[in-house]
Short mmCIF file of N, CA and C in Angstrom, two decimals:
data_model
loop_
_atom_site.label_atom_id
_atom_site.label_comp_id
_atom_site.label_asym_id
_atom_site.label_seq_id
_atom_site.Cartn_x
_atom_site.Cartn_y
_atom_site.Cartn_z
N UNK B 1 95.52 152.73 63.62
CA UNK B 1 96.89 152.29 63.58
C UNK B 1 96.97 150.77 63.79
N UNK B 2 96.19 150.26 64.76
CA UNK B 2 96.19 148.82 65.02
C UNK B 2 95.71 148.05 63.79
N UNK B 3 94.73 148.62 63.12
CA UNK B 3 94.15 147.95 61.96
C UNK B 3 95.17 147.88 60.83
N UNK B 4 95.90 148.95 60.64
CA UNK B 4 96.92 148.97 59.59
C UNK B 4 98.03 147.96 59.88
N UNK B 5 98.44 147.86 61.14
CA UNK B 5 99.47 146.88 61.50
C UNK B 5 98.98 145.45 61.26
N UNK B 6 97.74 145.18 61.63
CA UNK B 6 97.19 143.84 61.41
C UNK B 6 97.12 143.53 59.92
N UNK B 7 96.71 144.51 59.13
CA UNK B 7 96.60 144.31 57.69
C UNK B 7 97.97 144.01 57.08
N UNK B 8 98.97 144.78 57.45
CA UNK B 8 100.32 144.56 56.90
C UNK B 8 100.87 143.20 57.31
N UNK B 9 100.65 142.83 58.56
CA UNK B 9 101.15 141.55 59.05
C UNK B 9 100.52 140.39 58.29
N UNK B 10 99.21 140.45 58.09
CA UNK B 10 98.52 139.35 57.42
C UNK B 10 98.82 139.31 55.93
N UNK B 11 99.03 140.47 55.32
CA UNK B 11 99.44 140.48 53.91
C UNK B 11 100.80 139.81 53.75
N UNK B 12 101.71 140.12 54.67
CA UNK B 12 103.04 139.51 54.62
C UNK B 12 102.94 138.00 54.89
N UNK B 13 102.06 137.61 55.79
CA UNK B 13 101.87 136.20 56.10
C UNK B 13 101.39 135.45 54.86
N UNK B 14 100.45 136.02 54.13
CA UNK B 14 99.97 135.40 52.90
C UNK B 14 101.08 135.30 51.86
N UNK B 15 101.90 136.33 51.78
CA UNK B 15 103.02 136.33 50.84
C UNK B 15 104.01 135.22 51.18
N UNK B 16 104.34 135.07 52.45
CA UNK B 16 105.29 134.04 52.88
C UNK B 16 104.70 132.65 52.63
N UNK B 17 103.41 132.48 52.85
CA UNK B 17 102.79 131.16 52.64
C UNK B 17 102.82 130.75 51.17
N UNK B 18 102.73 131.71 50.25
CA UNK B 18 102.75 131.39 48.83
C UNK B 18 104.17 131.18 48.30
N UNK B 19 105.17 131.43 49.15
CA UNK B 19 106.56 131.19 48.74
C UNK B 19 106.81 129.70 48.56
N UNK B 20 107.85 129.40 47.82
CA UNK B 20 108.24 128.00 47.62
C UNK B 20 108.86 127.45 48.91
N UNK B 21 108.73 126.15 49.08
CA UNK B 21 109.33 125.51 50.25
C UNK B 21 110.84 125.62 50.16
N UNK B 22 111.48 125.73 51.32
CA UNK B 22 112.93 125.83 51.36
C UNK B 22 113.43 127.26 51.43
N UNK B 23 112.55 128.24 51.28
CA UNK B 23 112.97 129.64 51.43
C UNK B 23 113.23 129.91 52.91
N UNK B 24 114.18 130.76 53.18
CA UNK B 24 114.59 131.02 54.56
C UNK B 24 113.45 131.61 55.38
N UNK B 25 112.71 132.57 54.81
CA UNK B 25 111.61 133.20 55.55
C UNK B 25 110.53 132.18 55.93
N UNK B 26 110.21 131.31 55.00
CA UNK B 26 109.19 130.31 55.29
C UNK B 26 109.68 129.32 56.34
N UNK B 27 110.96 128.95 56.26
CA UNK B 27 111.52 128.05 57.27
C UNK B 27 111.53 128.69 58.65
N UNK B 28 111.80 130.00 58.70
CA UNK B 28 111.79 130.70 59.99
C UNK B 28 110.39 130.77 60.58
N UNK B 29 109.39 130.95 59.71
CA UNK B 29 108.02 131.03 60.19
C UNK B 29 107.57 129.71 60.81
N UNK B 30 107.97 128.61 60.20
CA UNK B 30 107.56 127.30 60.69
C UNK B 30 108.62 126.63 61.56
N UNK B 31 109.69 127.34 61.86
CA UNK B 31 110.78 126.75 62.63
C UNK B 31 110.39 126.49 64.07
N UNK B 32 110.93 125.43 64.61
CA UNK B 32 110.74 125.06 66.01
C UNK B 32 112.12 124.86 66.63
N UNK B 33 112.21 124.98 67.94
CA UNK B 33 113.48 124.75 68.62
C UNK B 33 113.79 123.25 68.64
N UNK B 34 114.99 122.90 68.18
CA UNK B 34 115.39 121.50 68.19
C UNK B 34 115.74 121.07 69.60
N UNK B 35 116.47 121.90 70.28
CA UNK B 35 116.82 121.61 71.66
C UNK B 35 116.69 122.89 72.48
N UNK B 36 116.58 122.73 73.76
CA UNK B 36 116.41 123.89 74.63
C UNK B 36 114.93 124.16 74.88
N UNK B 37 114.70 125.15 75.70
CA UNK B 37 113.34 125.49 76.08
C UNK B 37 113.14 126.99 75.93
N UNK B 38 111.90 127.35 75.83
CA UNK B 38 111.57 128.77 75.86
C UNK B 38 111.65 129.22 77.31
N UNK B 39 111.94 130.50 77.56
CA UNK B 39 112.11 130.96 78.94
C UNK B 39 110.84 130.79 79.78
N UNK B 40 111.05 130.72 81.07
CA UNK B 40 109.97 130.54 82.02
C UNK B 40 109.15 131.83 82.12
N UNK B 41 107.94 131.71 82.59
CA UNK B 41 107.08 132.88 82.68
C UNK B 41 106.38 133.10 81.35
N UNK B 42 106.16 134.32 81.01
CA UNK B 42 105.54 134.63 79.72
C UNK B 42 106.65 134.89 78.71
N UNK B 43 106.91 133.94 77.82
CA UNK B 43 107.96 134.16 76.84
C UNK B 43 107.54 135.21 75.82
N UNK B 44 108.52 135.79 75.17
CA UNK B 44 108.21 136.77 74.14
C UNK B 44 107.48 136.08 73.00
N UNK B 45 106.53 136.79 72.42
CA UNK B 45 105.73 136.21 71.36
C UNK B 45 106.55 136.10 70.08
N UNK B 46 106.35 134.99 69.39
CA UNK B 46 106.96 134.82 68.09
C UNK B 46 106.06 135.49 67.05
N UNK B 47 106.61 135.70 65.88
CA UNK B 47 105.84 136.31 64.80
C UNK B 47 104.61 135.46 64.48
N UNK B 48 104.78 134.17 64.53
CA UNK B 48 103.67 133.25 64.25
C UNK B 48 102.56 133.41 65.29
N UNK B 49 102.93 133.60 66.55
CA UNK B 49 101.93 133.78 67.62
C UNK B 49 101.15 135.07 67.42
N UNK B 50 101.84 136.12 67.02
CA UNK B 50 101.18 137.40 66.79
C UNK B 50 100.22 137.30 65.60
N UNK B 51 100.63 136.59 64.57
CA UNK B 51 99.75 136.40 63.41
C UNK B 51 98.52 135.59 63.77
N UNK B 52 98.67 134.59 64.62
CA UNK B 52 97.52 133.81 65.07
C UNK B 52 96.56 134.67 65.88
N UNK B 53 97.12 135.55 66.70
CA UNK B 53 96.27 136.46 67.48
C UNK B 53 95.49 137.39 66.55
N UNK B 54 96.16 137.86 65.49
CA UNK B 54 95.48 138.72 64.52
C UNK B 54 94.39 137.96 63.77
N UNK B 55 94.66 136.72 63.42
CA UNK B 55 93.65 135.91 62.73
C UNK B 55 92.41 135.72 63.61
N UNK B 56 92.63 135.46 64.89
CA UNK B 56 91.49 135.31 65.82
C UNK B 56 90.71 136.61 65.94
N UNK B 57 91.43 137.74 65.98
CA UNK B 57 90.76 139.04 66.12
C UNK B 57 89.90 139.35 64.90
N UNK B 58 90.32 138.86 63.73
CA UNK B 58 89.56 139.12 62.52
C UNK B 58 88.49 138.07 62.26
N UNK B 59 88.38 137.09 63.14
CA UNK B 59 87.34 136.07 63.02
C UNK B 59 87.69 134.99 62.01
N UNK B 60 88.96 134.80 61.72
CA UNK B 60 89.38 133.76 60.77
C UNK B 60 89.75 132.50 61.54
N UNK B 61 89.59 131.37 60.88
CA UNK B 61 89.94 130.09 61.49
C UNK B 61 91.45 129.90 61.44
N UNK B 62 92.06 129.66 62.60
CA UNK B 62 93.52 129.55 62.63
C UNK B 62 94.01 128.19 62.13
N UNK B 63 93.10 127.25 61.91
CA UNK B 63 93.51 125.93 61.42
C UNK B 63 93.46 125.84 59.90
N UNK B 64 92.64 126.66 59.25
CA UNK B 64 92.48 126.55 57.80
C UNK B 64 92.98 127.77 57.03
N UNK B 65 93.68 128.66 57.67
CA UNK B 65 94.14 129.87 56.98
C UNK B 65 95.20 129.56 55.93
N UNK B 66 95.96 128.49 56.12
CA UNK B 66 97.02 128.16 55.18
C UNK B 66 96.46 127.80 53.81
N UNK B 67 95.34 127.08 53.79
CA UNK B 67 94.73 126.72 52.51
C UNK B 67 94.09 127.94 51.85
N UNK B 68 93.62 128.87 52.66
CA UNK B 68 92.99 130.07 52.12
C UNK B 68 94.00 130.99 51.46
N UNK B 69 95.23 131.00 51.94
CA UNK B 69 96.25 131.89 51.36
C UNK B 69 96.69 131.45 49.98
N UNK B 70 96.43 130.20 49.60
CA UNK B 70 96.83 129.73 48.27
C UNK B 70 96.11 130.52 47.18
N UNK B 71 94.84 130.88 47.43
CA UNK B 71 94.09 131.70 46.48
C UNK B 71 94.23 133.16 46.92
N UNK B 72 95.02 133.91 46.18
CA UNK B 72 95.36 135.29 46.59
C UNK B 72 94.13 136.18 46.70
N UNK B 73 93.23 136.12 45.72
CA UNK B 73 92.06 137.01 45.73
C UNK B 73 91.11 136.66 46.88
N UNK B 74 90.93 135.36 47.14
CA UNK B 74 90.05 134.95 48.25
C UNK B 74 90.65 135.37 49.59
N UNK B 75 91.96 135.24 49.72
CA UNK B 75 92.65 135.64 50.96
C UNK B 75 92.50 137.13 51.19
N UNK B 76 92.69 137.91 50.13
CA UNK B 76 92.59 139.37 50.24
C UNK B 76 91.17 139.79 50.61
N UNK B 77 90.17 139.16 49.98
CA UNK B 77 88.78 139.48 50.27
C UNK B 77 88.41 139.13 51.70
N UNK B 78 88.82 137.95 52.14
CA UNK B 78 88.52 137.51 53.51
C UNK B 78 89.20 138.43 54.53
N UNK B 79 90.42 138.84 54.21
CA UNK B 79 91.17 139.71 55.11
C UNK B 79 90.50 141.10 55.20
N UNK B 80 90.08 141.65 54.07
CA UNK B 80 89.42 142.96 54.07
C UNK B 80 88.10 142.91 54.83
N UNK B 81 87.35 141.83 54.63
CA UNK B 81 86.08 141.68 55.35
C UNK B 81 86.31 141.59 56.86
N UNK B 82 87.31 140.82 57.25
CA UNK B 82 87.65 140.69 58.67
C UNK B 82 88.13 142.00 59.26
N UNK B 83 88.91 142.77 58.50
CA UNK B 83 89.40 144.06 58.98
C UNK B 83 88.26 145.05 59.19
N UNK B 84 87.27 145.05 58.28
CA UNK B 84 86.12 145.94 58.45
C UNK B 84 85.33 145.59 59.71
N UNK B 85 85.11 144.30 59.93
CA UNK B 85 84.40 143.89 61.14
C UNK B 85 85.19 144.23 62.39
N UNK B 86 86.51 144.03 62.34
CA UNK B 86 87.35 144.34 63.49
C UNK B 86 87.31 145.83 63.78
N UNK B 87 87.34 146.65 62.74
CA UNK B 87 87.31 148.10 62.94
C UNK B 87 86.00 148.54 63.59
N UNK B 88 84.89 147.97 63.14
CA UNK B 88 83.59 148.31 63.74
C UNK B 88 83.55 147.94 65.21
N UNK B 89 83.99 146.73 65.54
CA UNK B 89 83.96 146.32 66.94
C UNK B 89 84.96 147.11 67.77
N UNK B 90 86.09 147.46 67.18
CA UNK B 90 87.11 148.23 67.90
C UNK B 90 86.57 149.61 68.26
N UNK B 91 85.91 150.26 67.31
CA UNK B 91 85.33 151.59 67.56
C UNK B 91 84.21 151.48 68.58
N UNK B 92 83.37 150.44 68.45
CA UNK B 92 82.26 150.26 69.39
C UNK B 92 82.78 150.02 70.80
N UNK B 93 83.81 149.18 70.95
CA UNK B 93 84.36 148.90 72.27
C UNK B 93 85.02 150.14 72.88
N UNK B 94 85.69 150.93 72.04
CA UNK B 94 86.33 152.15 72.55
C UNK B 94 85.27 153.14 73.03
N UNK B 95 84.17 153.25 72.29
CA UNK B 95 83.09 154.16 72.70
C UNK B 95 82.43 153.68 73.99
N UNK B 96 82.21 152.38 74.11
CA UNK B 96 81.61 151.83 75.34
C UNK B 96 82.54 152.05 76.53
N UNK B 97 83.82 151.87 76.32
CA UNK B 97 84.78 152.09 77.40
C UNK B 97 84.81 153.56 77.82
N UNK B 98 84.75 154.45 76.84
CA UNK B 98 84.76 155.88 77.12
C UNK B 98 83.51 156.28 77.91
N UNK B 99 82.36 155.74 77.51
CA UNK B 99 81.13 156.09 78.22
C UNK B 99 81.11 155.53 79.64
N UNK B 100 81.61 154.31 79.82
CA UNK B 100 81.64 153.76 81.18
C UNK B 100 82.60 154.55 82.06
N UNK B 101 83.70 155.02 81.47
CA UNK B 101 84.65 155.84 82.22
C UNK B 101 84.01 157.16 82.64
N UNK B 102 83.28 157.78 81.72
CA UNK B 102 82.62 159.04 82.03
C UNK B 102 81.54 158.85 83.09
N UNK B 103 80.77 157.77 83.01
CA UNK B 103 79.74 157.50 84.01
C UNK B 103 80.36 157.27 85.38
N UNK B 104 81.49 156.57 85.42
CA UNK B 104 82.15 156.31 86.69
C UNK B 104 82.65 157.62 87.30
N UNK B 105 83.17 158.52 86.47
CA UNK B 105 83.65 159.81 86.98
C UNK B 105 82.49 160.66 87.48
N UNK B 106 81.34 160.59 86.81
CA UNK B 106 80.18 161.36 87.27
C UNK B 106 79.69 160.83 88.62
N UNK B 107 79.64 159.51 88.76
CA UNK B 107 79.19 158.93 90.03
C UNK B 107 80.16 159.24 91.16
N UNK B 108 81.44 159.28 90.86
CA UNK B 108 82.44 159.55 91.91
C UNK B 108 82.31 160.98 92.41
N UNK B 109 81.99 161.90 91.52
CA UNK B 109 81.89 163.30 91.93
C UNK B 109 80.58 163.65 92.62
N UNK B 110 79.55 162.81 92.48
CA UNK B 110 78.25 163.14 93.06
C UNK B 110 78.21 162.93 94.57
N UNK B 111 79.02 162.04 95.09
CA UNK B 111 78.95 161.72 96.51
C UNK B 111 79.54 162.78 97.41
N UNK B 112 80.43 163.59 96.91
CA UNK B 112 81.12 164.56 97.76
C UNK B 112 80.61 165.97 97.48
N UNK B 113 80.48 166.74 98.54
CA UNK B 113 80.13 168.15 98.39
C UNK B 113 81.40 168.96 98.47
N UNK B 114 81.73 169.63 97.42
CA UNK B 114 82.93 170.46 97.38
C UNK B 114 82.49 171.92 97.40
N UNK B 115 81.89 172.31 98.51
CA UNK B 115 81.37 173.68 98.65
C UNK B 115 82.16 174.38 99.73
N UNK B 116 82.60 175.58 99.44
CA UNK B 116 83.38 176.37 100.39
C UNK B 116 82.49 176.74 101.57
N UNK B 117 82.91 176.46 102.82
CA UNK B 117 82.08 176.78 103.98
C UNK B 117 81.97 178.28 104.25
N UNK B 118 82.95 179.08 103.80
CA UNK B 118 82.92 180.51 104.08
C UNK B 118 82.12 181.29 103.04
N UNK B 119 82.38 181.01 101.76
CA UNK B 119 81.74 181.79 100.71
C UNK B 119 80.65 181.04 99.96
N UNK B 120 80.61 179.72 100.09
CA UNK B 120 79.59 178.94 99.41
C UNK B 120 79.90 178.65 97.96
N UNK B 121 81.14 178.83 97.54
CA UNK B 121 81.52 178.54 96.15
C UNK B 121 81.57 177.03 95.93
N UNK B 122 81.15 176.60 94.75
CA UNK B 122 81.18 175.19 94.39
C UNK B 122 82.48 174.91 93.63
N UNK B 123 83.26 173.95 94.13
CA UNK B 123 84.51 173.55 93.47
C UNK B 123 84.28 172.20 92.79
N UNK B 124 85.02 171.95 91.72
CA UNK B 124 84.84 170.72 90.95
C UNK B 124 85.48 169.51 91.60
N UNK B 125 86.47 169.71 92.46
CA UNK B 125 87.15 168.57 93.07
C UNK B 125 87.55 168.91 94.50
N UNK B 126 87.97 167.87 95.22
CA UNK B 126 88.39 168.05 96.61
C UNK B 126 89.66 168.88 96.68
N UNK B 127 90.59 168.65 95.76
CA UNK B 127 91.84 169.41 95.77
C UNK B 127 91.57 170.88 95.43
N UNK B 128 90.61 171.12 94.57
CA UNK B 128 90.24 172.50 94.25
C UNK B 128 89.63 173.20 95.46
N UNK B 129 88.84 172.45 96.24
CA UNK B 129 88.24 173.02 97.45
C UNK B 129 89.31 173.36 98.48
N UNK B 130 90.29 172.48 98.66
CA UNK B 130 91.34 172.78 99.65
C UNK B 130 92.16 173.98 99.23
N UNK B 131 92.42 174.12 97.95
CA UNK B 131 93.15 175.29 97.45
C UNK B 131 92.33 176.56 97.65
N UNK B 132 91.03 176.46 97.38
CA UNK B 132 90.15 177.61 97.53
C UNK B 132 90.02 178.02 99.00
N UNK B 133 89.91 177.06 99.91
CA UNK B 133 89.77 177.41 101.33
C UNK B 133 91.05 178.05 101.86
N UNK B 134 92.21 177.62 101.36
CA UNK B 134 93.46 178.27 101.75
C UNK B 134 93.44 179.74 101.33
N UNK B 135 92.97 179.98 100.14
CA UNK B 135 92.88 181.35 99.63
C UNK B 135 91.87 182.16 100.45
N UNK B 136 90.73 181.54 100.77
CA UNK B 136 89.71 182.22 101.58
C UNK B 136 90.25 182.55 102.96
N UNK B 137 90.99 181.63 103.56
CA UNK B 137 91.54 181.84 104.89
C UNK B 137 92.52 183.01 104.87
N UNK B 138 93.36 183.07 103.82
CA UNK B 138 94.32 184.17 103.73
C UNK B 138 93.63 185.52 103.61
N UNK B 139 92.63 185.59 102.74
CA UNK B 139 91.94 186.87 102.54
C UNK B 139 91.11 187.25 103.76
N UNK B 140 90.49 186.26 104.43
CA UNK B 140 89.69 186.59 105.62
C UNK B 140 90.60 186.99 106.78
N UNK B 141 91.79 186.40 106.88
CA UNK B 141 92.74 186.75 107.93
C UNK B 141 93.26 188.17 107.71
N UNK B 142 93.54 188.54 106.46
CA UNK B 142 94.03 189.88 106.17
C UNK B 142 92.96 190.93 106.41
N UNK B 143 91.71 190.58 106.20
CA UNK B 143 90.65 191.56 106.40
C UNK B 143 90.38 191.81 107.88
N UNK B 144 90.79 190.90 108.78
CA UNK B 144 90.57 191.11 110.22
C UNK B 144 91.64 191.99 110.84
N UNK B 145 92.78 192.22 110.18
CA UNK B 145 93.84 193.07 110.71
C UNK B 145 93.44 194.53 110.50
N UNK B 146 93.45 195.35 111.55
CA UNK B 146 93.10 196.76 111.37
C UNK B 146 94.10 197.45 110.44
N UNK B 147 93.62 198.43 109.72
CA UNK B 147 94.47 199.11 108.73
C UNK B 147 95.59 199.89 109.41
N UNK B 148 95.38 200.38 110.65
CA UNK B 148 96.44 201.13 111.34
C UNK B 148 97.62 200.21 111.67
N UNK B 149 97.36 198.95 112.01
CA UNK B 149 98.44 198.01 112.31
C UNK B 149 99.20 197.61 111.06
N UNK B 150 98.50 197.60 109.95
CA UNK B 150 99.16 197.20 108.70
C UNK B 150 100.26 198.18 108.34
N UNK B 151 100.00 199.47 108.48
CA UNK B 151 101.00 200.46 108.08
C UNK B 151 102.11 200.57 109.10
N UNK B 152 101.80 200.41 110.41
CA UNK B 152 102.83 200.53 111.43
C UNK B 152 103.77 199.33 111.43
N UNK B 153 103.23 198.11 111.22
CA UNK B 153 104.04 196.91 111.30
C UNK B 153 104.77 196.58 110.01
N UNK B 154 104.59 197.35 109.01
CA UNK B 154 105.20 197.05 107.71
C UNK B 154 106.67 197.43 107.73
N UNK B 155 107.54 196.51 107.40
CA UNK B 155 108.97 196.78 107.38
C UNK B 155 109.40 197.48 106.10
N UNK B 156 108.70 197.21 105.04
CA UNK B 156 109.06 197.81 103.75
C UNK B 156 108.04 198.88 103.42
N UNK B 157 108.51 200.01 103.06
CA UNK B 157 107.60 201.09 102.70
C UNK B 157 107.72 201.36 101.21
N UNK B 158 106.62 201.67 100.62
CA UNK B 158 106.64 201.96 99.18
C UNK B 158 107.33 203.27 98.93
N UNK B 159 108.15 203.32 97.92
CA UNK B 159 108.87 204.56 97.57
C UNK B 159 108.14 205.32 96.52
#
């Protein structure tokens, strides 16, 4: 999805660059504030800023992209090549992140013993162990009550 958005944005950027001067879209792309300031903190990104970020992600030079867009076929070829490289690195980074996350979860679970002290059952997590011990306590408590007391103390009788 990210790759498709980058592709569409850069195709539109090339289209706007090939437009004649004086068109409203081209003026908006290159427009600057005459007076006033952008808000303090992190201002919202302009379309031009997002396009520059996409150009950097695809490995294109942000200073010479305007001359490259004049030749439509060269721009398209450079963009497709950059998108393929970006996709490869994106998939590789996602896989590396997934593996590091899985390794971290494995290391976190190795330090703790989640074994039931009464029955010796192995639980996958600490919360699972606490739930299991509550269940064990209930069943062990019920088994210690003599059967004669169970029937005498029962308020509700089965019909």
